[in-house]
Coordinates of C-alpha atoms in Angstrom, one line a residue:
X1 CA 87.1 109.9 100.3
X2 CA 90.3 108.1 99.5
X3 CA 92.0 107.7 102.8
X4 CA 88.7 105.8 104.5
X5 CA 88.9 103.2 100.9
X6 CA 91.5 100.6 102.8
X7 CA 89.3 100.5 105.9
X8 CA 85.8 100.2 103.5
X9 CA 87.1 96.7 102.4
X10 CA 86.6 94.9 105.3
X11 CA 82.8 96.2 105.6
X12 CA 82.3 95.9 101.7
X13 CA 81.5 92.5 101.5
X14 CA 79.1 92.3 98.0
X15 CA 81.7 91.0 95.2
X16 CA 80.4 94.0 93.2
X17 CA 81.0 96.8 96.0
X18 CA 84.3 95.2 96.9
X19 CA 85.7 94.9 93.5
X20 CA 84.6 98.8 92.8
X21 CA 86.5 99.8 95.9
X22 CA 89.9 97.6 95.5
X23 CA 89.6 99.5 91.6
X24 CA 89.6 102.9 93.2
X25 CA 92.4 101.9 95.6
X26 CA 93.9 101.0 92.2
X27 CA 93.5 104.7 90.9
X28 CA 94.5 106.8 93.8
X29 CA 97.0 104.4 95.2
X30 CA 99.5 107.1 95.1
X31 CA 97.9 109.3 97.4
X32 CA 96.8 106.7 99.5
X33 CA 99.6 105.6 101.8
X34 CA 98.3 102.1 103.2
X35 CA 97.1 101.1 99.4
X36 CA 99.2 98.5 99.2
X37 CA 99.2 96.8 102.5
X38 CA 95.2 96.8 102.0
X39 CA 95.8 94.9 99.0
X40 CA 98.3 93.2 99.7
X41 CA 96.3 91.2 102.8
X42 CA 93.7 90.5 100.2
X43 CA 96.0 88.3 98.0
X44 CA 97.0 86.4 101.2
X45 CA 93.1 85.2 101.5
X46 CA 93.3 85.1 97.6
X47 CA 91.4 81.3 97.5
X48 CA 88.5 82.8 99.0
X49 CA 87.9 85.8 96.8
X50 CA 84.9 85.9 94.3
X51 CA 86.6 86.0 90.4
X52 CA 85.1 89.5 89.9
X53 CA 87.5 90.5 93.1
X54 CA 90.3 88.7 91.9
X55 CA 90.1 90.6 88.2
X56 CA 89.8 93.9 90.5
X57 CA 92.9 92.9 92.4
X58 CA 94.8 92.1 89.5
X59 CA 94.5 95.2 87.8
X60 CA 94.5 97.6 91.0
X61 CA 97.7 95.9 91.9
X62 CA 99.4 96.5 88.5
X63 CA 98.0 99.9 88.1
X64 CA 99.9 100.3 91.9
X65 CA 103.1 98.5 91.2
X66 CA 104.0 101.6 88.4
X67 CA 103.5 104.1 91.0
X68 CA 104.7 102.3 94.0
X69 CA 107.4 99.5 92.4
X70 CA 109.6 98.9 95.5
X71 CA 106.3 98.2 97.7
X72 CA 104.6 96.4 95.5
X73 CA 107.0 94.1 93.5
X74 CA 107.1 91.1 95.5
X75 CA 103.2 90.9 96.0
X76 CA 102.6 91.4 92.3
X77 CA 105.0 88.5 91.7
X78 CA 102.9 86.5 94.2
X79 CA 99.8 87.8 92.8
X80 CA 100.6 87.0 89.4
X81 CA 101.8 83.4 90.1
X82 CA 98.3 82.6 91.9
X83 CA 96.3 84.3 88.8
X84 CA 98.1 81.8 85.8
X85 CA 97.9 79.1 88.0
X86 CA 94.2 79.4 88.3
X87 CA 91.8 78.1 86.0
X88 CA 88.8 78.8 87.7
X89 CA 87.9 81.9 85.9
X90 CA 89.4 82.0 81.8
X91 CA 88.9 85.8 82.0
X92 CA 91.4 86.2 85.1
X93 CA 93.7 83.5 84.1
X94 CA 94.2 85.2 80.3
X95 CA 94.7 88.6 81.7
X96 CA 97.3 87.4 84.3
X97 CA 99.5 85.6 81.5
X98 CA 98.9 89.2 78.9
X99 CA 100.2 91.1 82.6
X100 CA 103.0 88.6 82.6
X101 CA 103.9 88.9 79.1
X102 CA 103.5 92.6 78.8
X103 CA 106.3 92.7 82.1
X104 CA 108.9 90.6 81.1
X105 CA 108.9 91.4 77.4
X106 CA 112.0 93.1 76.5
X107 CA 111.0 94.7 73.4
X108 CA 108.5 96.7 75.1
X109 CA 109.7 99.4 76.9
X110 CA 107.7 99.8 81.0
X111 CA 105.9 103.1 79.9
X112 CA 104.8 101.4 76.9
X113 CA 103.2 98.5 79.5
X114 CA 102.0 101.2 81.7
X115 CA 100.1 103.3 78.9
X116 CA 98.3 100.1 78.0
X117 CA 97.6 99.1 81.6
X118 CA 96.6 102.1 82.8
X119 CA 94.5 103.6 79.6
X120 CA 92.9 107.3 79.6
X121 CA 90.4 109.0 81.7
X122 CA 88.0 110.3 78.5
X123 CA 85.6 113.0 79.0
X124 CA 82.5 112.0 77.3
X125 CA 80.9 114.9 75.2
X126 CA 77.8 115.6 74.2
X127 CA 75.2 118.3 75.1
X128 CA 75.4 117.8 79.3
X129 CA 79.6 117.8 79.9
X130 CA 79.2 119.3 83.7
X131 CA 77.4 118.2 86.7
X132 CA 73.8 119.3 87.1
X133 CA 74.4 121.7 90.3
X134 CA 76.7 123.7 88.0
X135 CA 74.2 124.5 85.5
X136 CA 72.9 127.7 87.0
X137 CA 69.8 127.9 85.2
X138 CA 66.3 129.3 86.4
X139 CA 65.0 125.8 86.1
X140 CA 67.7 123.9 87.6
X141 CA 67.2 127.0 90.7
X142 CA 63.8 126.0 91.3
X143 CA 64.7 122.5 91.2
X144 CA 66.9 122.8 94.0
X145 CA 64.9 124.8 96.2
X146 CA 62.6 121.5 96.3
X147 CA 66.0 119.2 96.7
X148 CA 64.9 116.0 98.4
X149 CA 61.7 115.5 97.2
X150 CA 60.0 113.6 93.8
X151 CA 60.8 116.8 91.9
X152 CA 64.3 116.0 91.8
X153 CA 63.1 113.0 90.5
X154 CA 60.7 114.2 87.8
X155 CA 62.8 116.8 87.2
X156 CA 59.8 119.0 87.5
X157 CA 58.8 121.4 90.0
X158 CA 56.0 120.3 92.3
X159 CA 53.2 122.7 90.9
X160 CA 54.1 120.9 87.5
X161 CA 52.9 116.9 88.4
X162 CA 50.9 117.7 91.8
X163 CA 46.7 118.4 92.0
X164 CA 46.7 122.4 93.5
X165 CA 44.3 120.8 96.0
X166 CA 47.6 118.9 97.3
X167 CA 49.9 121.3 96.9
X168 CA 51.8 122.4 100.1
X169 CA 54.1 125.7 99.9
X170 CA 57.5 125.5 100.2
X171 CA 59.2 128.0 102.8
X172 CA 62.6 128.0 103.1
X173 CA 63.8 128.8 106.9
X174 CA 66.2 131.5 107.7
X175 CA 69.7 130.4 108.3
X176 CA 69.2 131.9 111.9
X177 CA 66.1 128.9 112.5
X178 CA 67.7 125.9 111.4
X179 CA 68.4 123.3 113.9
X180 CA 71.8 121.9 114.0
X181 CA 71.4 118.7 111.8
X182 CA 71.8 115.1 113.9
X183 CA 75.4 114.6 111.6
X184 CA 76.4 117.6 113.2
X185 CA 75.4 116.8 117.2
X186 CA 77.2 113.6 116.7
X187 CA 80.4 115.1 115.3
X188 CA 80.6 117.0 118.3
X189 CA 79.9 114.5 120.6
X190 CA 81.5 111.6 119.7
X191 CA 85.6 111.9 118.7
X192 CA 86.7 111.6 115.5
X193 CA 87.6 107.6 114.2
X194 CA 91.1 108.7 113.0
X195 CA 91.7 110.5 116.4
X196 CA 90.3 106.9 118.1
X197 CA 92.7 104.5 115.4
X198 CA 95.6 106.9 116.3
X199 CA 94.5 106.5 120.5
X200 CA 94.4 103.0 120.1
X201 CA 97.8 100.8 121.2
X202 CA 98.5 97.2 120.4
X203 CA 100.3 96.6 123.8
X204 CA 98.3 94.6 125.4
X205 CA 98.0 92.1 122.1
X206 CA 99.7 88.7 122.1
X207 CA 100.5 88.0 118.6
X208 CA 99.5 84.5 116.8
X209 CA 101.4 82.0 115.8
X210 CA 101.9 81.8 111.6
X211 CA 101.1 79.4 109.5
X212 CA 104.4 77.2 108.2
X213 CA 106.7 79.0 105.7
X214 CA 106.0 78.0 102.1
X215 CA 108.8 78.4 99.4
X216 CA 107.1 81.3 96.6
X217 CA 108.0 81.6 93.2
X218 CA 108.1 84.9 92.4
X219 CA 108.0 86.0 88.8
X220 CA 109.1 89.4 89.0
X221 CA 112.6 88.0 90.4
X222 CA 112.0 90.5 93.1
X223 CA 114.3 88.1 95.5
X224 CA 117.9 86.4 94.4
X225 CA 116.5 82.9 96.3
X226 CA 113.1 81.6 97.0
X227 CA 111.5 83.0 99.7
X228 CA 112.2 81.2 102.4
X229 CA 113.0 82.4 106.4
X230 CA 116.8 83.1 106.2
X231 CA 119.1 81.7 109.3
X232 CA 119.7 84.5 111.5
X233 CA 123.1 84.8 112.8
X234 CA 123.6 86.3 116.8
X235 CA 123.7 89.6 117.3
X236 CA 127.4 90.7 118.5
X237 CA 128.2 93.8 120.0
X238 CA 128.0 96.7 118.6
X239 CA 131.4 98.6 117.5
X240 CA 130.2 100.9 114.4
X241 CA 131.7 104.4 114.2
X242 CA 129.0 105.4 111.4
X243 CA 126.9 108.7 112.7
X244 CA 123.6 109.8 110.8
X245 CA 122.4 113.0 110.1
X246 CA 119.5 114.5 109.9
X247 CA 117.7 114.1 106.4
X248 CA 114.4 114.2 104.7
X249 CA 113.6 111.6 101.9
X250 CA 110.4 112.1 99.6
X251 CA 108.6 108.8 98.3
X252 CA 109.7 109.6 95.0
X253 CA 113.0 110.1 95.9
X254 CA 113.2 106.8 97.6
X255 CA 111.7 104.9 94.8
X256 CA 114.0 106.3 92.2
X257 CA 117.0 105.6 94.3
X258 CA 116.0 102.2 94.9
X259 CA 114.7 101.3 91.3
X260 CA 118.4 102.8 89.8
X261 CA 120.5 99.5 92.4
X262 CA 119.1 96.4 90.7
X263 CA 120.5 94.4 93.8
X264 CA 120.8 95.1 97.3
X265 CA 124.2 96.2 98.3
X266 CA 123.5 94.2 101.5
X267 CA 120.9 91.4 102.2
X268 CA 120.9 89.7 105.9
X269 CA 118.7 89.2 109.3
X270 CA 118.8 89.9 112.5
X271 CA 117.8 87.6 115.2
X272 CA 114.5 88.5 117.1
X273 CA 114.0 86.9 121.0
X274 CA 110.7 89.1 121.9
X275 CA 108.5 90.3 119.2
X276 CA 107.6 93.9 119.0
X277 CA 103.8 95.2 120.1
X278 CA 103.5 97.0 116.4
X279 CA 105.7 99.0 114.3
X280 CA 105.6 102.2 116.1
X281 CA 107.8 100.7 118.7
X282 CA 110.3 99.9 116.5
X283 CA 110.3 102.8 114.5
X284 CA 110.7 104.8 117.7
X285 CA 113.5 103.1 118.5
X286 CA 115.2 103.6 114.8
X287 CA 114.6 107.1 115.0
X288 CA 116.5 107.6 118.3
X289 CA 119.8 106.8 115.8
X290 CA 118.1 108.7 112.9
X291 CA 116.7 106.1 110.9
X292 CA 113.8 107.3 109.6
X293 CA 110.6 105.6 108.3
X294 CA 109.1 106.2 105.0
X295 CA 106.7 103.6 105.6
X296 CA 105.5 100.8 107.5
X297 CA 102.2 98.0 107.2
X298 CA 101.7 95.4 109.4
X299 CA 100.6 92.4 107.6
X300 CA 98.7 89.2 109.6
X301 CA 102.0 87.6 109.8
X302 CA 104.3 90.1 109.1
X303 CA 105.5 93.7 109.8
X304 CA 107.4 95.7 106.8
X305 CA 109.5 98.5 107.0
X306 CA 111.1 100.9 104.2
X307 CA 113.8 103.2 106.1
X308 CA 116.5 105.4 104.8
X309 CA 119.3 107.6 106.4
X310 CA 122.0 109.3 105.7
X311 CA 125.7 109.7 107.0
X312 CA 128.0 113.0 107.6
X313 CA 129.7 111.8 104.2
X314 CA 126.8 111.9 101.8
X315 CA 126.4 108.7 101.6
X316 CA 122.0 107.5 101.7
X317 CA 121.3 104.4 103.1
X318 CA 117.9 102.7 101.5
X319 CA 116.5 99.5 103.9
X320 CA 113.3 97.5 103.5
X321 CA 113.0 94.9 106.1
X322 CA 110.6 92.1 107.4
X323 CA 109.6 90.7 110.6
X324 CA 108.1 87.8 110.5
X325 CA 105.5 86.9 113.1
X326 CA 106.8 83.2 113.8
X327 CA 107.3 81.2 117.0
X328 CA 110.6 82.5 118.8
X329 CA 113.4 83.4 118.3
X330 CA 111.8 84.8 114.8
X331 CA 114.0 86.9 111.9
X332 CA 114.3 90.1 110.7
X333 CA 115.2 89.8 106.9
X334 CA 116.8 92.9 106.0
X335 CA 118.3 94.3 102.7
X336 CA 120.5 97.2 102.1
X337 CA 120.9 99.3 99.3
X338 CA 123.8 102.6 99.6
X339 CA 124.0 105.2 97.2
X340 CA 127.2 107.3 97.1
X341 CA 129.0 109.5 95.0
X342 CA 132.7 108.9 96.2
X343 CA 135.1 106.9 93.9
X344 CA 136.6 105.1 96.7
X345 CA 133.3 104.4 98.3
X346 CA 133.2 101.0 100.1
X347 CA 129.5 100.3 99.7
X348 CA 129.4 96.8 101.6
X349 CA 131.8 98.2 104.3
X350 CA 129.1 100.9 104.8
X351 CA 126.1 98.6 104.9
X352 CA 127.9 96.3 107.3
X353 CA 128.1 99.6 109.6
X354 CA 124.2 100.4 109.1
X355 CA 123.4 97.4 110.1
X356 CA 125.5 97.4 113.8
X357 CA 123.5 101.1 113.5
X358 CA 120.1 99.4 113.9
X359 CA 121.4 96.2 115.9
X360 CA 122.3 98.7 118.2
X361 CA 119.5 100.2 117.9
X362 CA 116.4 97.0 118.3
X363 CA 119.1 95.3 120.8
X364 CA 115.9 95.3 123.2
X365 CA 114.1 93.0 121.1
X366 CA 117.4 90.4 120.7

């Protein structure tokens, strides 16, 4: 069930339900690729959440930032900012500034933080430690035979609570005589969502304008300078000589590469005149020069990018970059980071080159 968990939020609308979901998105964010772009739009309507959805958003997004850091850094740092500042819940506010604490302190070491974030899974013992289907026992056999009735209930077969004047025998049909069950007509009828969500093309969507720009503080230090919409300087011709190769990055891989570069070797924007339909167009376009895409969200002002490549020398090229869904012309705020194992290796020289590499290749949207 986790893949359908970012989609349940918007239908899950009880504080209860929702917090239960946003903690499972928490425990099997690693697994589940649009996890943090599901919470992430949450903290951007974070006024408006009930305080049992904000403590669930708070923890899921700290149990997420130590498996995801690089996608979840800056929203934690947003997050954690809005939690300290509000006092309308004592319970959220304390665990927020204990979070805090726990992050920046610097005689505690990250696993350390982690281990007491994240706790144990215990498996409670005691006389019943597996589920009730995997007791094969003659009782539990007879029980099932009569599944979906008040025996299950009373945990007694009918003959045991029910007058033999009332008693109705139980036949169980052949497999050959069972009608195909009403699930199982619509799944062959009607096509699969996934197959409809994939089908489905943002074309024809004219995208809002958002709201004004508001400087953040982020407490993570995620960002050199306040957040704010960098100047974007025009796009010149491209003249790079650097060629990609084809290469395959795992998320892991990525995430240790970009954790190990504490700053970016390379942080700058690109000028945007038209704004893309989604993020499939652009990636598209990336991958024509061999940038590849190791993921992408779009946000309701925003799209995100994390991209990587690599060159004929060796060297890996590491980008997460920002659109920002403003009136035009509008930025893409880019940062860099290149990992190399030359000695002579001229790292901003390389990023400059990177960045002609996807100039050249979004030049449709300049």
């Amino acid at each position: 069930i986790a893949p359908i968990l970012p989609r349940a939020i918007k239908f899950v609308t009880e504080p209860s339900g929702r917090a239960s979901v946003i903690w499972l998105l928490g425990e099997t964010g690693d697994v589940v690729q649009e996890a943090p772009y599901a919470l992430e739009k949450l903290i951007g309507v974070y006024e408006t959440l009930d305080a049992t959805v904000k403590i669930a958003l708070l923890t899921a997004t700290l149990k997420l930032f130590f498996k995801r850091p690089p996608e979840c850094q800056a929203m934690l740092g947003k997050l954690l900012k809005l939690a300290t500042d509000d006092v309308s819940s004592q319970d959220l506010h304390d665990r927020a500034l204990l979070y805090h604490r726990l992050l920046i302190s610097p005689n505690l070491p990250p696993q350390t933080a982690k281990l007491i974030i994240n706790g144990s899974s215990v498996v409670v013992a005691g006389e019943h430690t597996a589920f009730t289907e995997e007791e094969h026992t003659k009782e539990n056999a007879a029980l099932m035979k009569e599944f979906n009735t008040l025996s299950i209930i009373y945990g007694k077969v009918g003959n045991q609570f029910i007058d033999e004047a009332y008693q109705v025998p139980f036949v169980r049909m052949e497999a050959t005589m069972v009608a195909e069950s009403p699930m199982e007509q619509v799944a062959t009828a009607v096509q699969p969502l996934s197959d409809a969500l994939a089908a489905t093309t943002l074309a024809g969507a004219v995208p809002q304008p958002a709201p004004p720009v508001v400087e953040e503080t982020d407490l993570l230090g995620f960002f050199d300078e306040p957040t704010t919409t960098p100047a974007a300087a025009t796009a010149p011709p491209c003249t790079t000589t650097l060629a990609l190769v084809p290469y395959t990055l795992s998320g892991d891989d990525y995430q240790t590469i970009w954790g190990k570069q504490t700053q970016p070797t390379l942080s700058t924007s690109l000028s945007f005149t038209s704004l893309p339909p989604s993020t499939v167009e652009v990636e598209t376009a990336l991958t024509k020069t061999k940038i590849c895409t190791m993921a992408s969200g779009e946000l309701p002002t925003e799209f995100k990018f994390f991209l990587y490549g690599k060159d004929g020398e060796g060297n890996v090229f590491l980008v997460q970059a920002v659109i920002v869904k403003a009136a035009l012309p509008t930025p893409m705020t880019i940062e860099i980071k290149v990992k190399g194992d030359s000695d002579g290796l001229d790292a901003t020289a390389k990023a400059d080159q990177f960045l002609e590499l996807m100039r050249s290749a979004l030049v449709a949207y300049m």
